[in-house]
Structure formats: structure tokens, C-alpha cells
XYZ file of C-alpha atoms in Angstrom:
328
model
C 24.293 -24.359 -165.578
C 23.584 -26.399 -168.227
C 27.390 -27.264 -168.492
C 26.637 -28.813 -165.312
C 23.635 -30.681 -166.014
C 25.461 -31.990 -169.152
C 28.123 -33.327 -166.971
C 25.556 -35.114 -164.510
C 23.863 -36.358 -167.851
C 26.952 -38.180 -168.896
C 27.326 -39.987 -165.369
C 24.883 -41.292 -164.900
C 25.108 -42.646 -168.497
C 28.097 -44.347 -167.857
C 26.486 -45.892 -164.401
C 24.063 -47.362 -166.672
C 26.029 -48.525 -168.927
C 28.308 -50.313 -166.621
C 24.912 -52.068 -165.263
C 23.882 -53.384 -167.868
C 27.277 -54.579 -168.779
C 27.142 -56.520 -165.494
C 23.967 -57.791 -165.902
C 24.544 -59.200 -169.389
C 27.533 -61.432 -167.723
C 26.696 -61.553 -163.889
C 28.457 -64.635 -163.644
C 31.770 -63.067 -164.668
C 32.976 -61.845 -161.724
C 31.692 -64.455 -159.386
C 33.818 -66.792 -161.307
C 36.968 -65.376 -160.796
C 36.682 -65.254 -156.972
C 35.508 -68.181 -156.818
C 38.511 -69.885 -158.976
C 40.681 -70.567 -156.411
C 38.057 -71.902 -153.988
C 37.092 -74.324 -156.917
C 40.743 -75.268 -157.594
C 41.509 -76.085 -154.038
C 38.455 -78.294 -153.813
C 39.822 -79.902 -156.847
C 42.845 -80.899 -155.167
C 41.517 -82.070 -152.226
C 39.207 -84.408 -153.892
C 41.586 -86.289 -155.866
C 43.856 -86.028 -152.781
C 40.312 -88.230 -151.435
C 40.479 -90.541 -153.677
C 43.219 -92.336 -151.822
C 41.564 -91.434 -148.247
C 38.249 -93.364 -146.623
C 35.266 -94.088 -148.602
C 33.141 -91.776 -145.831
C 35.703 -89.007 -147.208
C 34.637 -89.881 -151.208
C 31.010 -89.867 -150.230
C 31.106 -86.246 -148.996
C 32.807 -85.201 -151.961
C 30.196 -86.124 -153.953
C 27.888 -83.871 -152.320
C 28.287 -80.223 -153.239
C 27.342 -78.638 -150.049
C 30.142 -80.791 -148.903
C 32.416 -80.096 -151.565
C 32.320 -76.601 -150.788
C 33.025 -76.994 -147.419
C 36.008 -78.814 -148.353
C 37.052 -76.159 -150.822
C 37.479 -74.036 -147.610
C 40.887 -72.901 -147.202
C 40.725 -73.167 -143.574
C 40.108 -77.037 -143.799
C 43.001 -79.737 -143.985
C 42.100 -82.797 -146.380
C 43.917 -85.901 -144.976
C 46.262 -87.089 -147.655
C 47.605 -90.731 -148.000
C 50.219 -91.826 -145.320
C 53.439 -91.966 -146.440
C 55.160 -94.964 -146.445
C 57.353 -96.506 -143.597
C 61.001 -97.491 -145.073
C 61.509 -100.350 -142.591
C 64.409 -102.499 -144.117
C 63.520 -106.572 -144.336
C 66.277 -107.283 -141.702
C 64.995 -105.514 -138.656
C 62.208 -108.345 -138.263
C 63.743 -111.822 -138.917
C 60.565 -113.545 -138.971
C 59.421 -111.629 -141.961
C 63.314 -111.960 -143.956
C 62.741 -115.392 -144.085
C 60.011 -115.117 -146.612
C 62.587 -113.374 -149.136
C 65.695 -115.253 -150.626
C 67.647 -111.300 -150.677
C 66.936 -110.517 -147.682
C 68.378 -113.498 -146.374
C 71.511 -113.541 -148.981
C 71.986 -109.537 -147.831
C 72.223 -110.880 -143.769
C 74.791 -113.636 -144.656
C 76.910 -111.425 -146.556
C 76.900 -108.866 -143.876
C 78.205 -111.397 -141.833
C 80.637 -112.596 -144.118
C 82.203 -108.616 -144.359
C 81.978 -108.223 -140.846
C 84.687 -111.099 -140.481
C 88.883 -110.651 -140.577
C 89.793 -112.969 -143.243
C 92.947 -114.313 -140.950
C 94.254 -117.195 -140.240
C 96.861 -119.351 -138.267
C 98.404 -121.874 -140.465
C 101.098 -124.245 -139.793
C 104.422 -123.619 -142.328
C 107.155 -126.215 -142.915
C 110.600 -124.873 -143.609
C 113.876 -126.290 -144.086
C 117.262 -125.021 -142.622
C 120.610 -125.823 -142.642
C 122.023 -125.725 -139.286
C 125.635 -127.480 -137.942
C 126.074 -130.345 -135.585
C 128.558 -131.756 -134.195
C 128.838 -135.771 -133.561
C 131.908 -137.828 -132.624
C 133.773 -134.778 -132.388
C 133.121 -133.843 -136.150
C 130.885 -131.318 -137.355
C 129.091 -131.215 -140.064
C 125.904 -129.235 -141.977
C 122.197 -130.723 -141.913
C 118.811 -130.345 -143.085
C 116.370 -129.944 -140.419
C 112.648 -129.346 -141.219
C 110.515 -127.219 -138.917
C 107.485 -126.079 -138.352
C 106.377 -122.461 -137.986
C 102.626 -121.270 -136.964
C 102.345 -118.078 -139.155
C 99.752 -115.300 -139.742
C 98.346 -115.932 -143.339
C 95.372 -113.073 -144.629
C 93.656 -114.720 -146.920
C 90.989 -111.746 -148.133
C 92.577 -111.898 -151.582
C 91.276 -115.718 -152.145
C 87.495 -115.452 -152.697
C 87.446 -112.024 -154.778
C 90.112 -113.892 -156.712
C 87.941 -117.255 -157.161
C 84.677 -115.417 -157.772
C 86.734 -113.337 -160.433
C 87.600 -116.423 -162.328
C 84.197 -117.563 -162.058
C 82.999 -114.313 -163.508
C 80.724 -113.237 -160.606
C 80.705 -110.650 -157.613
C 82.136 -111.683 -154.786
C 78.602 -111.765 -152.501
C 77.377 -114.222 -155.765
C 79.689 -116.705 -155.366
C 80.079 -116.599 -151.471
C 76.686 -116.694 -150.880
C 74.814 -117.555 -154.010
C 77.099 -120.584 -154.200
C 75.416 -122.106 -150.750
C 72.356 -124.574 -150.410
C 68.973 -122.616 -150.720
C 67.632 -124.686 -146.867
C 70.890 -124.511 -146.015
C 71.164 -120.133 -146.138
C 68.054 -120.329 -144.058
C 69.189 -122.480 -141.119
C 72.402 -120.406 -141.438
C 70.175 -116.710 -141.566
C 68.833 -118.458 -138.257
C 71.589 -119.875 -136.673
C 73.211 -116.216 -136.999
C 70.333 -114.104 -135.772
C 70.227 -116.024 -132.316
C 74.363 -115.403 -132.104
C 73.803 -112.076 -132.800
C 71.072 -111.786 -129.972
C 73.194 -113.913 -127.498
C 76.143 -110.802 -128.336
C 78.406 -113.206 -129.601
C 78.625 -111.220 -133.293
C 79.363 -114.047 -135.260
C 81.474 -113.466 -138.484
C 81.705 -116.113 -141.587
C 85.032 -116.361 -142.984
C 84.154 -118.817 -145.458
C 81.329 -120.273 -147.719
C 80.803 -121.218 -150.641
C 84.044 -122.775 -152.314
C 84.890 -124.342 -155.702
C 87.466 -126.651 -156.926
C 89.859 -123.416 -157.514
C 88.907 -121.772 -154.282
C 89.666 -125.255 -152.322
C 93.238 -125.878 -154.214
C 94.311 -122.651 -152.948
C 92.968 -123.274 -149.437
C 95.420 -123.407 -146.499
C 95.157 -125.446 -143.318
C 93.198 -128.497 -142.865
C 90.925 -128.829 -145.866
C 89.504 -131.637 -147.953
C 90.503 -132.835 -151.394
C 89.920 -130.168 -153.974
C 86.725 -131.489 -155.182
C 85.508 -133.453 -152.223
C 85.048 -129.812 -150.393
C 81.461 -129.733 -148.659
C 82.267 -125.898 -148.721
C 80.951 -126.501 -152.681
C 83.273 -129.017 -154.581
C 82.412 -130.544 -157.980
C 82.241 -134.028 -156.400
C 79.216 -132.172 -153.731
C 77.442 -131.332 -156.506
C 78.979 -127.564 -157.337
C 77.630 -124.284 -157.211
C 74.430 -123.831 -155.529
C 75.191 -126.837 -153.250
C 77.741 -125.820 -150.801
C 76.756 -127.262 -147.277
C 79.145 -126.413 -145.041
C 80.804 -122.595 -143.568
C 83.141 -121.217 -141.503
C 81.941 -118.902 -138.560
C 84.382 -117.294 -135.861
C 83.989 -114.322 -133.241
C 84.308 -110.934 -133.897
C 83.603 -109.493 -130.590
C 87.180 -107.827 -129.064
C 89.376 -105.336 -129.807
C 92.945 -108.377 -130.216
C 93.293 -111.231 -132.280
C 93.998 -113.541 -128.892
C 90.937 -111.748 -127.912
C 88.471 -112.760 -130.525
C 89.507 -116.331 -130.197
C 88.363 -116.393 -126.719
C 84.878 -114.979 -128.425
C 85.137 -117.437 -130.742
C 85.981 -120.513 -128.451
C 82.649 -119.035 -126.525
C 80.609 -119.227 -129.741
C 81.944 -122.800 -131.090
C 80.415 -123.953 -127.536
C 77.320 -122.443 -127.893
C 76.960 -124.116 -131.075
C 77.556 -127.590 -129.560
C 75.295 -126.654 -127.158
C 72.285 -124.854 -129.052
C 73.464 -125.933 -132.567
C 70.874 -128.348 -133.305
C 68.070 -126.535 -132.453
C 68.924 -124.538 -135.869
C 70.001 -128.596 -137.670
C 73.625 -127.194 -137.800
C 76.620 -128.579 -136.145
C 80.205 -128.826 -135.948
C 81.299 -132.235 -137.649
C 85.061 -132.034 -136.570
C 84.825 -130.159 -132.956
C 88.553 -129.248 -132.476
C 90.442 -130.819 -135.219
C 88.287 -127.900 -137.500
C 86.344 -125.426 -134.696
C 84.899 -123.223 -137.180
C 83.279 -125.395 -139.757
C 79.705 -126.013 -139.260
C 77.366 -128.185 -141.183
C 73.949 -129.613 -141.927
C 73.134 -132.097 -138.841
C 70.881 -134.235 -141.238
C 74.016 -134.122 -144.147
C 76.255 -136.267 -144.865
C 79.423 -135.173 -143.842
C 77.834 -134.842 -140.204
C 77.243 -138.115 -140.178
C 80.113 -139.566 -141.301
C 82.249 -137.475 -138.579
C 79.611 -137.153 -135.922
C 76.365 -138.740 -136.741
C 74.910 -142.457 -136.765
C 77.842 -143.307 -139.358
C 80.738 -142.703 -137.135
C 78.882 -144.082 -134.476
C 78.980 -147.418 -136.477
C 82.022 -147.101 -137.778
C 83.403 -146.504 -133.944
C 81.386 -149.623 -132.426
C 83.119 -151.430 -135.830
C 86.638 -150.588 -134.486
C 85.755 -151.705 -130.877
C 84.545 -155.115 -132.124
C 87.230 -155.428 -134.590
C 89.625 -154.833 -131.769
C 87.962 -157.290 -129.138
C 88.046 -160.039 -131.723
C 91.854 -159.171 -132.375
C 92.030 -159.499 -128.762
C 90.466 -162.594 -128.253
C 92.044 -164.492 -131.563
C 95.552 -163.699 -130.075
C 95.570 -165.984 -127.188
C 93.810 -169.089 -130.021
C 96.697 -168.548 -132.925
C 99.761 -170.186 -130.200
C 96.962 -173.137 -128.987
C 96.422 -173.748 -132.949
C 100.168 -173.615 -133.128
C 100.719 -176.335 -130.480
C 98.284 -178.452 -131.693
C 99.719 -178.340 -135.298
C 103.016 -179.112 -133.816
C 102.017 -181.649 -131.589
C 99.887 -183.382 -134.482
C 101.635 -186.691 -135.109
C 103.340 -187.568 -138.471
């Protein structure tokens, strides 16, 4: 028996002691169930910080703090950020020189660097005359296939530059924008322009096949034009279709569009047919001397020069008479 009562003696001992244990440090346990509750809260209030001000003021308030530190409850975080590239909205590229430089040279590598050129080459062939024959020279002329993607890496290699720098980088600042425009309304009319050519310098123009200027007279970017970061002038064909013969029907399409909707964007096509894919400032001078107010002089020049030829001709054998008729 009093085994027993020993035994219920040292219980309830150890109930007391364990109560006044948690009464000493009540706070103890509280704590540590409410530690995750307090470090969600924390989260979602700097999460807050970049959310609405209505969202900040209830933080601030600890009844509504701990209604945020709820578990169940979502905190709105910051929305994410929309990767829209600058050339989906052309309005908006035209307020950033890369943007613009990264459409033109899309342009430029969407284009066959390919070419027609007229080759002169000399054979020996035999004829026969008076019976005789004998071995000539004869000179003829070939239209060949000439690829010409080697000639710009090569040129912006000697210049010590990437190939986009010195196609693109090497063109008039105003003159990449009316070009970035230009483009965009080809592109929306489906006529997928391509640029085969830009900006040249004196190397790149020496090495240039077909009909060309001088080497250093090149609007493409000559030293005479003023040099790099002054090229005015480019070279835009087709790509649309699947054959050569059928990309130059594409092509023939687009050169008309630009006569016809060219200016609207200040660019134009100085030598129409002689040169269909070169295009040009309207307001420059190259334009003008080929198709502006200054060939329009210079063609109302040649008419008058060539009406007073035609009226001095019939004077000169009247003066003639007269002199001859003039008495000694």
C-alpha cells in the first residue's frame, strides 16, 4: 500500500513539475507553431512590396497580416514580364537605331546574293573569204551566273568589321529609316523584299560587277560620297518563288510598286531599267541628277540645243551665199 501511494506521490510530482516548467516559458511552444505562419507572412509581404499600395496598407495592419500569413491565401506577386521583340510593332522600332539596323539586316540575309552579268570572251574561230580560209578573233558576249556572297564578308573583313557593321552600319542614319519603312510596307503588300546590296566602299565598288559607278563616286558609300556612314543608295530584289526566272517576275512586281508607292517613303529608283534594283533618296542628289529637277533641265537643255542646231542649219548656206556673192 504505501508502495502504491509512493508511486502516485511521484506523479503527480512530475505533473507539477512539468507545469511549472510551462508556465515559466509559455511562450515557447506557441512560437514554434506559429513559425511557419510568421515566415509565410514574411514572404508575402515583401512579395507586396511590388503589388498595389491598398495591398501594403493591409500589411501594415496585424490583424491583416495574419490573415495574410494564412496558408490558404494566395498573395499576388509582380507580373512577369512580356518578351515582345522591338520588330513585331514597327511604329515603336523606329524609336531604336538596333532595332532598325536588326530589320535591314534580316533583309539583307534573306536575299540570294546572284547575279546576271554580261562576260566578254574572245575566240578563235575560221572563216573563209575569197575562197581562202583563215583563223580570227571574234569577241562575244556571254550573260553568266556570277554569286557574289563572298564580296561583302570579304570587304567588311578588310575593313575590320562584321559583316552586318559594314552593310548596314555603313548606310545614312535618315536614310536606314526610310529604308526600315519602305521594307515593312513590301513586306505587308507580300512582296518579301530582299537587299542584295548596301553599304559599299572604294574596295567593295572595284570589285563590283555589272553596271556600277566609278570606284569612289559609288552612292552605295564611296570616298568621294562622303564614306562610311553615308551610303545613300541599296539594292532590293524579290524573294518570293521557289526559281530564279521566278523571283524576277517578283521582283519586276516590286520595282513597280516602288515607282508607284516609292515616294510616299522619299525613295526611288534613279535609273528605272538601265539599274532596276537600285533605289535612292528622292530629295538626294543622285535622284536628281537621273530623275529629278536636274535631268529635267538638263533634258529641256538638249531639246533647245537641238532646235537651235536645227534652225542654224538652214542660216550657215544663206551666210555662205552672201559671202560668195559679196563683191571684191
Amino acid at each position: 500500500m504505501r508502495l502504491i501511494n509512493g508511486f502516485g506521490y511521484f506523479v503527480c510530482g512530475s505533473l507539477a513539475i512539468l507545469l511549472c516548467a510551462a508556465t515559466a516559458n509559455p511562450d515557447r511552444h506557441v512560437k514554434a507553431a506559429l513559425a511557419p505562419l510568421d515566415a509565410i507572412a514574411a514572404l508575402a509581404h515583401s512579395n507586396a512590396a511590388l503589388a498595389s499600395p491598398e495591398l501594403r496598407t493591409a500589411l501594415a495592419d496585424p490583424d491583416a497580416r495574419a490573415t495574410l500569413a494564412d496558408p490558404v491565401i494566395k498573395v499576388p506577386l509582380a507580373e512577369p514580364e512580356v518578351n515582345v521583340t522591338p520588330l513585331e510593332a514597327a511604329d515603336e522600332c523606329l524609336a531604336a537605331q538596333d532595332c532598325i539596323d536588326q530589320y535591314l539586316w534580316s533583309v539583307y540575309e534573306r536575299a540570294r546574293k546572284v547575279d546576271t552579268i554580261k562576260v566578254q570572251e574572245r575566240i578563235k574561230t575560221t572563216v573563209k573569204k575569197n575562197g581562202k580560209s583563215r583563223t580570227v578573233t571574234k569577241t562575244i558576249t556571254k550573260l553568266v551566273n556570277e554569286d557574289f556572297t563572298w564580296k561583302d564578308p570579304h570587304a567588311a573583313e578588310k575593313a575590320g568589321m562584321s559583316v552586318a557593321q559594314y552593310v548596314i552600319g555603313g548606310m545614312d542614319r535618315a536614310f536606314k529609316v526610310r529604308l526600315y519603312r519602305l521594307f515593312r510596307a513590301l513586306d505587308d503588300a507580300g512582296l518579301a523584299p530582299g537587299m542584295t546590296s548596301g553599304f559599299r566602299d572604294d574596295y567593295r565598288q572595284s570589285i563590283a560587277s555589272g553596271h556600277k559607278a566609278a570606284t569612289g563616286n559609288s552612292y552605295h558609300g564611296g570616298s568621294r560620297r562622303g564614306g562610311y556612314g553615308h551610303g545613300l543608295a541599296a539594292d532590293v530584289v524579290s524573294v518570293r518563288g521557289e526559281t530564279r526566272s521566278e523571283r524576277w517576275v517578283s521582283s519586276e512586281i516590286l520595282w513597280k510598286w516602288i515607282d508607284a508607292h516609292g515616294k510616299e517613303f522619299g525613295i526611288g529608283r534613279p535609273y528605272l531599267d538601265r539599274d532596276p534594283p537600285h533605289i535612292a533618296p528622292i530629295d538626294g542628289r543622285e535622284y536628281a541628277d537621273k530623275r529629278g529637277v536636274n535631268a529635267k533641265l538638263a533634258e529641256k537643255g538638249s531639246a533647245a540645243t537641238g532646235g537651235d542646231a536645227k534652225m542654224a542649219k538652214p542660216s550657215q548656206p544663206i551666210l555662205q551665199q552672201r559671202a560668195e556673192h559679196k563683191p571684191l
